[in-house]
Amino acid sequence: MVDLIPSSDTVMEILKRTGAFREGHFVYPNGKHSPHYFQMPLAFRYYDTARVLAVGLSRKFRVDRDISSQLPKVAVISPSSGGIPVAFGVRDALSAEQIYWAEQEGGKRMFRQYINKGEVNPCIIVDDIIRSGHAIEETAALVKALGSNVIGCGAIVRFTSAPDKLGDVPIRSLVEFDAHMYDSGDACSDCTKDAPLEHVRF
Ligand SMILES: [Zn+2]
């Protein structure tokens, strides 16, 4: 089963082919410049591709004895809308019992109303991409406030600058990406070449 996890190269090839991984000269909303950008939902618009990625990630959880021994009484949780297709795909592959996702309301991450303390199974937090790790950390805090605990965490892509653990729980991913980020245009190599800018929204 383990050898059916797609390699990092295979996953990057899928992300390029679907347009989810883009090379150019990008400016993030926080003003940072980068020569690459991930628009992950473009890979999840194709059912077959979405399935390969989510099933691949699920296998990283399946081999974890602490997780597999608790299935199916597990919740798969997405920190935001981008991770929802990942959560559904991972849930399917693991036959986990529950799915939740958080949303941002007024700048604050929260679950929908009427999810009560004690109802949430032990959790696997999954996302499409982990850039800073803030989203999964905020989601882990929400999970704890509902009286549950995090037993797994992962994403299709993790920037190597992000944390690789959430407490004691390792953060698993199909691709570990060494992102090049410049704090401003002054330090950006594409700016010095006058390369045209593209502004990205997320
Ligand atoms: Zn630049």
PDB file of C-alpha atoms and ligand atoms in Angstrom:
ATOM      1  CA  MET A   1       0.000   0.000   0.000  1.00  0.00           C
ATOM      2  CA  VAL A   2       2.802   2.403   0.916  1.00  0.00           C
ATOM      3  CA  ASP A   3       4.379   2.184  -2.552  1.00  0.00           C
ATOM      4  CA  LEU A   4       1.121   3.482  -4.052  1.00  0.00           C
ATOM      5  CA  ILE A   5       1.748   6.925  -2.605  1.00  0.00           C
ATOM      6  CA  PRO A   6       2.545   9.121  -5.636  1.00  0.00           C
ATOM      7  CA  SER A   7       6.064  10.552  -5.635  1.00  0.00           C
ATOM      8  CA  SER A   8       6.702  14.239  -5.141  1.00  0.00           C
ATOM      9  CA  ASP A   9       7.687  14.497  -8.839  1.00  0.00           C
ATOM     10  CA  THR A  10       4.442  12.832  -9.929  1.00  0.00           C
ATOM     11  CA  VAL A  11       2.381  15.187  -7.783  1.00  0.00           C
ATOM     12  CA  MET A  12       4.232  18.260  -9.090  1.00  0.00           C
ATOM     13  CA  GLU A  13       3.625  17.038 -12.651  1.00  0.00           C
ATOM     14  CA  ILE A  14      -0.121  16.807 -11.869  1.00  0.00           C
ATOM     15  CA  LEU A  15      -0.110  20.276 -10.318  1.00  0.00           C
ATOM     16  CA  LYS A  16       1.647  21.774 -13.364  1.00  0.00           C
ATOM     17  CA  ARG A  17      -0.596  20.003 -15.842  1.00  0.00           C
ATOM     18  CA  THR A  18      -3.799  21.203 -14.156  1.00  0.00           C
ATOM     19  CA  GLY A  19      -2.528  24.778 -13.733  1.00  0.00           C
ATOM     20  CA  ALA A  20      -2.404  24.503  -9.937  1.00  0.00           C
ATOM     21  CA  PHE A  21       1.365  25.159  -9.893  1.00  0.00           C
ATOM     22  CA  ARG A  22       2.315  28.315 -11.770  1.00  0.00           C
ATOM     23  CA  GLU A  23       5.655  29.931 -12.501  1.00  0.00           C
ATOM     24  CA  GLY A  24       6.021  33.643 -13.124  1.00  0.00           C
ATOM     25  CA  HIS A  25       6.315  36.790 -11.029  1.00  0.00           C
ATOM     26  CA  PHE A  26       3.656  36.948  -8.348  1.00  0.00           C
ATOM     27  CA  VAL A  27       2.746  39.442  -5.627  1.00  0.00           C
ATOM     28  CA  TYR A  28       0.803  38.131  -2.646  1.00  0.00           C
ATOM     29  CA  PRO A  29      -1.813  40.219  -0.792  1.00  0.00           C
ATOM     30  CA  ASN A  30       0.744  40.727   2.013  1.00  0.00           C
ATOM     31  CA  GLY A  31       3.149  42.358  -0.448  1.00  0.00           C
ATOM     32  CA  LYS A  32       5.581  39.436  -0.731  1.00  0.00           C
ATOM     33  CA  HIS A  33       6.983  38.559  -4.157  1.00  0.00           C
ATOM     34  CA  SER A  34       7.533  35.018  -5.416  1.00  0.00           C
ATOM     35  CA  PRO A  35       8.493  33.279  -8.686  1.00  0.00           C
ATOM     36  CA  HIS A  36       5.838  30.588  -8.133  1.00  0.00           C
ATOM     37  CA  TYR A  37       2.249  30.273  -7.030  1.00  0.00           C
ATOM     38  CA  PHE A  38      -0.078  27.408  -6.100  1.00  0.00           C
ATOM     39  CA  GLN A  39      -3.766  27.728  -7.003  1.00  0.00           C
ATOM     40  CA  MET A  40      -4.654  24.293  -5.632  1.00  0.00           C
ATOM     41  CA  PRO A  41      -8.392  24.137  -6.485  1.00  0.00           C
ATOM     42  CA  LEU A  42      -7.350  23.932 -10.163  1.00  0.00           C
ATOM     43  CA  ALA A  43      -6.025  20.424  -9.442  1.00  0.00           C
ATOM     44  CA  PHE A  44      -9.223  19.503  -7.584  1.00  0.00           C
ATOM     45  CA  ARG A  45     -11.551  20.539 -10.436  1.00  0.00           C
ATOM     46  CA  TYR A  46     -10.833  17.186 -12.130  1.00  0.00           C
ATOM     47  CA  TYR A  47     -12.340  14.280 -10.237  1.00  0.00           C
ATOM     48  CA  ASP A  48      -9.625  11.783 -11.259  1.00  0.00           C
ATOM     49  CA  THR A  49      -6.817  14.108 -10.242  1.00  0.00           C
ATOM     50  CA  ALA A  50      -8.536  15.019  -6.979  1.00  0.00           C
ATOM     51  CA  ARG A  51      -8.882  11.333  -6.201  1.00  0.00           C
ATOM     52  CA  VAL A  52      -5.209  10.498  -6.864  1.00  0.00           C
ATOM     53  CA  LEU A  53      -4.089  13.345  -4.594  1.00  0.00           C
ATOM     54  CA  ALA A  54      -6.537  12.688  -1.745  1.00  0.00           C
ATOM     55  CA  VAL A  55      -6.048   8.908  -1.787  1.00  0.00           C
ATOM     56  CA  GLY A  56      -2.264   9.398  -1.835  1.00  0.00           C
ATOM     57  CA  LEU A  57      -2.458  11.641   1.227  1.00  0.00           C
ATOM     58  CA  SER A  58      -4.841   9.249   2.983  1.00  0.00           C
ATOM     59  CA  ARG A  59      -2.249   6.461   2.716  1.00  0.00           C
ATOM     60  CA  LYS A  60       0.152   8.542   4.791  1.00  0.00           C
ATOM     61  CA  PHE A  61      -2.471   8.456   7.564  1.00  0.00           C
ATOM     62  CA  ARG A  62      -3.472   4.825   7.066  1.00  0.00           C
ATOM     63  CA  VAL A  63       0.048   3.591   7.916  1.00  0.00           C
ATOM     64  CA  ASP A  64      -0.025   5.505  11.214  1.00  0.00           C
ATOM     65  CA  ARG A  65      -1.054   2.944  13.828  1.00  0.00           C
ATOM     66  CA  ASP A  66      -2.470   5.578  16.187  1.00  0.00           C
ATOM     67  CA  ILE A  67      -4.817   6.719  13.404  1.00  0.00           C
ATOM     68  CA  SER A  68      -5.704   3.351  11.858  1.00  0.00           C
ATOM     69  CA  SER A  69      -6.565   1.899  15.271  1.00  0.00           C
ATOM     70  CA  GLN A  70      -9.136   4.675  15.849  1.00  0.00           C
ATOM     71  CA  LEU A  71     -10.880   4.385  12.466  1.00  0.00           C
ATOM     72  CA  PRO A  72     -13.716   4.774  11.645  1.00  0.00           C
ATOM     73  CA  LYS A  73     -14.401   6.945  14.738  1.00  0.00           C
ATOM     74  CA  VAL A  74     -12.370   9.785  13.274  1.00  0.00           C
ATOM     75  CA  ALA A  75     -13.242  13.273  11.986  1.00  0.00           C
ATOM     76  CA  VAL A  76     -11.519  14.731   8.935  1.00  0.00           C
ATOM     77  CA  ILE A  77     -11.379  18.500   9.219  1.00  0.00           C
ATOM     78  CA  SER A  78     -10.521  21.260   6.765  1.00  0.00           C
ATOM     79  CA  PRO A  79      -9.377  24.677   8.020  1.00  0.00           C
ATOM     80  CA  SER A  80     -10.973  26.460   5.033  1.00  0.00           C
ATOM     81  CA  SER A  81     -12.876  25.991   1.774  1.00  0.00           C
ATOM     82  CA  GLY A  82      -9.726  25.035  -0.173  1.00  0.00           C
ATOM     83  CA  GLY A  83      -9.303  21.927   1.940  1.00  0.00           C
ATOM     84  CA  ILE A  84     -12.908  20.693   1.656  1.00  0.00           C
ATOM     85  CA  PRO A  85     -12.327  18.480  -1.431  1.00  0.00           C
ATOM     86  CA  VAL A  86      -9.197  17.102   0.261  1.00  0.00           C
ATOM     87  CA  ALA A  87     -11.211  16.339   3.404  1.00  0.00           C
ATOM     88  CA  PHE A  88     -13.953  14.526   1.464  1.00  0.00           C
ATOM     89  CA  GLY A  89     -11.390  12.520  -0.531  1.00  0.00           C
ATOM     90  CA  VAL A  90      -9.394  11.521   2.549  1.00  0.00           C
ATOM     91  CA  ARG A  91     -12.576  10.652   4.428  1.00  0.00           C
ATOM     92  CA  ASP A  92     -13.687   8.406   1.584  1.00  0.00           C
ATOM     93  CA  ALA A  93     -10.366   6.598   1.414  1.00  0.00           C
ATOM     94  CA  LEU A  94     -10.214   6.050   5.191  1.00  0.00           C
ATOM     95  CA  SER A  95     -13.967   5.490   5.704  1.00  0.00           C
ATOM     96  CA  ALA A  96     -13.814   8.005   8.534  1.00  0.00           C
ATOM     97  CA  GLU A  97     -17.121   8.796  10.218  1.00  0.00           C
ATOM     98  CA  GLN A  98     -17.191  12.608  10.246  1.00  0.00           C
ATOM     99  CA  ILE A  99     -16.240  15.662   8.184  1.00  0.00           C
ATOM    100  CA  TYR A 100     -16.054  19.271   9.362  1.00  0.00           C
ATOM    101  CA  TRP A 101     -14.712  22.440   7.848  1.00  0.00           C
ATOM    102  CA  ALA A 102     -13.973  25.845   9.298  1.00  0.00           C
ATOM    103  CA  GLU A 103     -14.666  29.168   7.611  1.00  0.00           C
ATOM    104  CA  GLN A 104     -13.448  32.718   8.086  1.00  0.00           C
ATOM    105  CA  GLU A 105     -16.081  35.116   9.367  1.00  0.00           C
ATOM    106  CA  GLY A 106     -15.020  38.688  10.032  1.00  0.00           C
ATOM    107  CA  GLY A 107     -11.386  37.580  10.010  1.00  0.00           C
ATOM    108  CA  LYS A 108     -12.019  34.864  12.606  1.00  0.00           C
ATOM    109  CA  ARG A 109     -11.836  31.137  11.854  1.00  0.00           C
ATOM    110  CA  MET A 110     -14.803  29.179  13.184  1.00  0.00           C
ATOM    111  CA  PHE A 111     -16.989  26.139  12.681  1.00  0.00           C
ATOM    112  CA  ARG A 112     -20.683  26.407  11.870  1.00  0.00           C
ATOM    113  CA  GLN A 113     -23.093  26.922  14.729  1.00  0.00           C
ATOM    114  CA  TYR A 114     -24.546  24.060  16.764  1.00  0.00           C
ATOM    115  CA  ILE A 115     -21.503  21.792  16.756  1.00  0.00           C
ATOM    116  CA  ASN A 116     -21.415  20.809  20.394  1.00  0.00           C
ATOM    117  CA  LYS A 117     -18.612  19.934  22.740  1.00  0.00           C
ATOM    118  CA  GLY A 118     -18.086  16.166  22.877  1.00  0.00           C
ATOM    119  CA  GLU A 119     -19.542  15.481  19.403  1.00  0.00           C
ATOM    120  CA  VAL A 120     -16.288  15.726  17.454  1.00  0.00           C
ATOM    121  CA  ASN A 121     -14.301  12.511  16.977  1.00  0.00           C
ATOM    122  CA  PRO A 122     -10.495  12.488  17.219  1.00  0.00           C
ATOM    123  CA  CYS A 123      -9.375  14.606  14.266  1.00  0.00           C
ATOM    124  CA  ILE A 124      -7.219  14.550  11.194  1.00  0.00           C
ATOM    125  CA  ILE A 125      -6.740  18.103   9.912  1.00  0.00           C
ATOM    126  CA  VAL A 126      -6.138  18.245   6.149  1.00  0.00           C
ATOM    127  CA  ASP A 127      -5.605  21.140   3.763  1.00  0.00           C
ATOM    128  CA  ASP A 128      -4.669  21.567   0.119  1.00  0.00           C
ATOM    129  CA  ILE A 129      -1.555  23.583   0.958  1.00  0.00           C
ATOM    130  CA  ILE A 130       0.247  24.635   4.141  1.00  0.00           C
ATOM    131  CA  ARG A 131       2.101  27.903   3.589  1.00  0.00           C
ATOM    132  CA  SER A 132       2.593  29.358   7.080  1.00  0.00           C
ATOM    133  CA  GLY A 133       0.799  26.781   9.242  1.00  0.00           C
ATOM    134  CA  HIS A 134      -1.461  29.425  10.852  1.00  0.00           C
ATOM    135  CA  ALA A 135      -4.663  27.929   9.430  1.00  0.00           C
ATOM    136  CA  ILE A 136      -4.009  24.460  10.841  1.00  0.00           C
ATOM    137  CA  GLU A 137      -2.868  25.880  14.192  1.00  0.00           C
ATOM    138  CA  GLU A 138      -6.072  27.917  14.500  1.00  0.00           C
ATOM    139  CA  THR A 139      -8.117  24.852  13.523  1.00  0.00           C
ATOM    140  CA  ALA A 140      -6.340  22.710  16.120  1.00  0.00           C
ATOM    141  CA  ALA A 141      -7.295  25.293  18.765  1.00  0.00           C
ATOM    142  CA  LEU A 142     -10.956  25.090  17.645  1.00  0.00           C
ATOM    143  CA  VAL A 143     -10.824  21.290  17.866  1.00  0.00           C
ATOM    144  CA  LYS A 144      -9.446  21.419  21.401  1.00  0.00           C
ATOM    145  CA  ALA A 145     -12.106  23.929  22.451  1.00  0.00           C
ATOM    146  CA  LEU A 146     -14.724  21.356  21.327  1.00  0.00           C
ATOM    147  CA  GLY A 147     -13.146  18.759  23.607  1.00  0.00           C
ATOM    148  CA  SER A 148     -11.502  16.708  20.845  1.00  0.00           C
ATOM    149  CA  ASN A 149      -7.860  16.068  19.951  1.00  0.00           C
ATOM    150  CA  VAL A 150      -5.728  16.065  16.811  1.00  0.00           C
ATOM    151  CA  ILE A 151      -4.326  12.644  15.845  1.00  0.00           C
ATOM    152  CA  GLY A 152      -3.171  13.501  12.317  1.00  0.00           C
ATOM    153  CA  CYS A 153      -2.410  16.455  10.095  1.00  0.00           C
ATOM    154  CA  GLY A 154      -1.399  16.836   6.466  1.00  0.00           C
ATOM    155  CA  ALA A 155      -1.677  18.594   3.118  1.00  0.00           C
ATOM    156  CA  ILE A 156      -0.994  17.913  -0.539  1.00  0.00           C
ATOM    157  CA  VAL A 157       1.805  20.530  -0.449  1.00  0.00           C
ATOM    158  CA  ARG A 158       3.694  21.867   2.572  1.00  0.00           C
ATOM    159  CA  PHE A 159       6.123  24.759   2.321  1.00  0.00           C
ATOM    160  CA  THR A 160       9.335  23.720   4.065  1.00  0.00           C
ATOM    161  CA  SER A 161       9.257  27.067   5.902  1.00  0.00           C
ATOM    162  CA  ALA A 162       6.023  25.978   7.659  1.00  0.00           C
ATOM    163  CA  PRO A 163       6.065  23.836  10.815  1.00  0.00           C
ATOM    164  CA  ASP A 164       6.460  20.070  10.273  1.00  0.00           C
ATOM    165  CA  LYS A 165       4.663  19.223  13.525  1.00  0.00           C
ATOM    166  CA  LEU A 166       1.469  20.231  15.247  1.00  0.00           C
ATOM    167  CA  GLY A 167       2.314  19.603  18.892  1.00  0.00           C
ATOM    168  CA  ASP A 168       3.482  15.960  18.841  1.00  0.00           C
ATOM    169  CA  VAL A 169       1.662  15.187  15.589  1.00  0.00           C
ATOM    170  CA  PRO A 170       3.807  15.099  12.424  1.00  0.00           C
ATOM    171  CA  ILE A 171       2.484  17.092   9.465  1.00  0.00           C
ATOM    172  CA  ARG A 172       2.408  14.796   6.433  1.00  0.00           C
ATOM    173  CA  SER A 173       2.427  15.919   2.807  1.00  0.00           C
ATOM    174  CA  LEU A 174       2.893  14.592  -0.718  1.00  0.00           C
ATOM    175  CA  VAL A 175       5.212  17.477  -1.673  1.00  0.00           C
ATOM    176  CA  GLU A 176       7.651  19.389   0.522  1.00  0.00           C
ATOM    177  CA  PHE A 177       8.146  22.631  -1.390  1.00  0.00           C
ATOM    178  CA  ASP A 178      11.051  25.008  -0.827  1.00  0.00           C
ATOM    179  CA  ALA A 179       9.231  28.278  -1.547  1.00  0.00           C
ATOM    180  CA  HIS A 180      11.164  31.376  -2.595  1.00  0.00           C
ATOM    181  CA  MET A 181       9.586  34.440  -1.056  1.00  0.00           C
ATOM    182  CA  TYR A 182      10.854  38.001  -1.085  1.00  0.00           C
ATOM    183  CA  ASP A 183       9.576  40.400   1.566  1.00  0.00           C
ATOM    184  CA  SER A 184       9.251  43.182  -1.011  1.00  0.00           C
ATOM    185  CA  GLY A 185      10.075  44.082  -4.601  1.00  0.00           C
ATOM    186  CA  ASP A 186      13.461  45.462  -3.494  1.00  0.00           C
ATOM    187  CA  ALA A 187      14.818  41.975  -2.829  1.00  0.00           C
ATOM    188  CA  CYS A 188      12.986  40.255  -5.721  1.00  0.00           C
ATOM    189  CA  SER A 189      15.135  38.965  -8.590  1.00  0.00           C
ATOM    190  CA  ASP A 190      12.227  39.197 -11.082  1.00  0.00           C
ATOM    191  CA  CYS A 191      11.688  42.866 -10.189  1.00  0.00           C
ATOM    192  CA  THR A 192      15.320  43.614 -11.064  1.00  0.00           C
ATOM    193  CA  LYS A 193      14.608  42.080 -14.502  1.00  0.00           C
ATOM    194  CA  ASP A 194      11.415  44.213 -14.864  1.00  0.00           C
ATOM    195  CA  ALA A 195       9.335  41.039 -15.324  1.00  0.00           C
ATOM    196  CA  PRO A 196       5.573  41.836 -15.474  1.00  0.00           C
ATOM    197  CA  LEU A 197       3.743  41.369 -12.132  1.00  0.00           C
ATOM    198  CA  GLU A 198       0.711  39.241 -11.409  1.00  0.00           C
ATOM    199  CA  HIS A 199      -1.272  39.991  -8.258  1.00  0.00           C
ATOM    200  CA  VAL A 200      -2.738  36.917  -6.563  1.00  0.00           C
ATOM    201  CA  ARG A 201      -5.698  37.054  -4.176  1.00  0.00           C
ATOM    202  CA  PHE A 202      -4.835  34.320  -1.653  1.00  0.00           C
TER     203      PHE A 202
HETATM  204 ZN    ZN B   1       9.113  41.034  -7.774  1.00  0.00          ZN
END
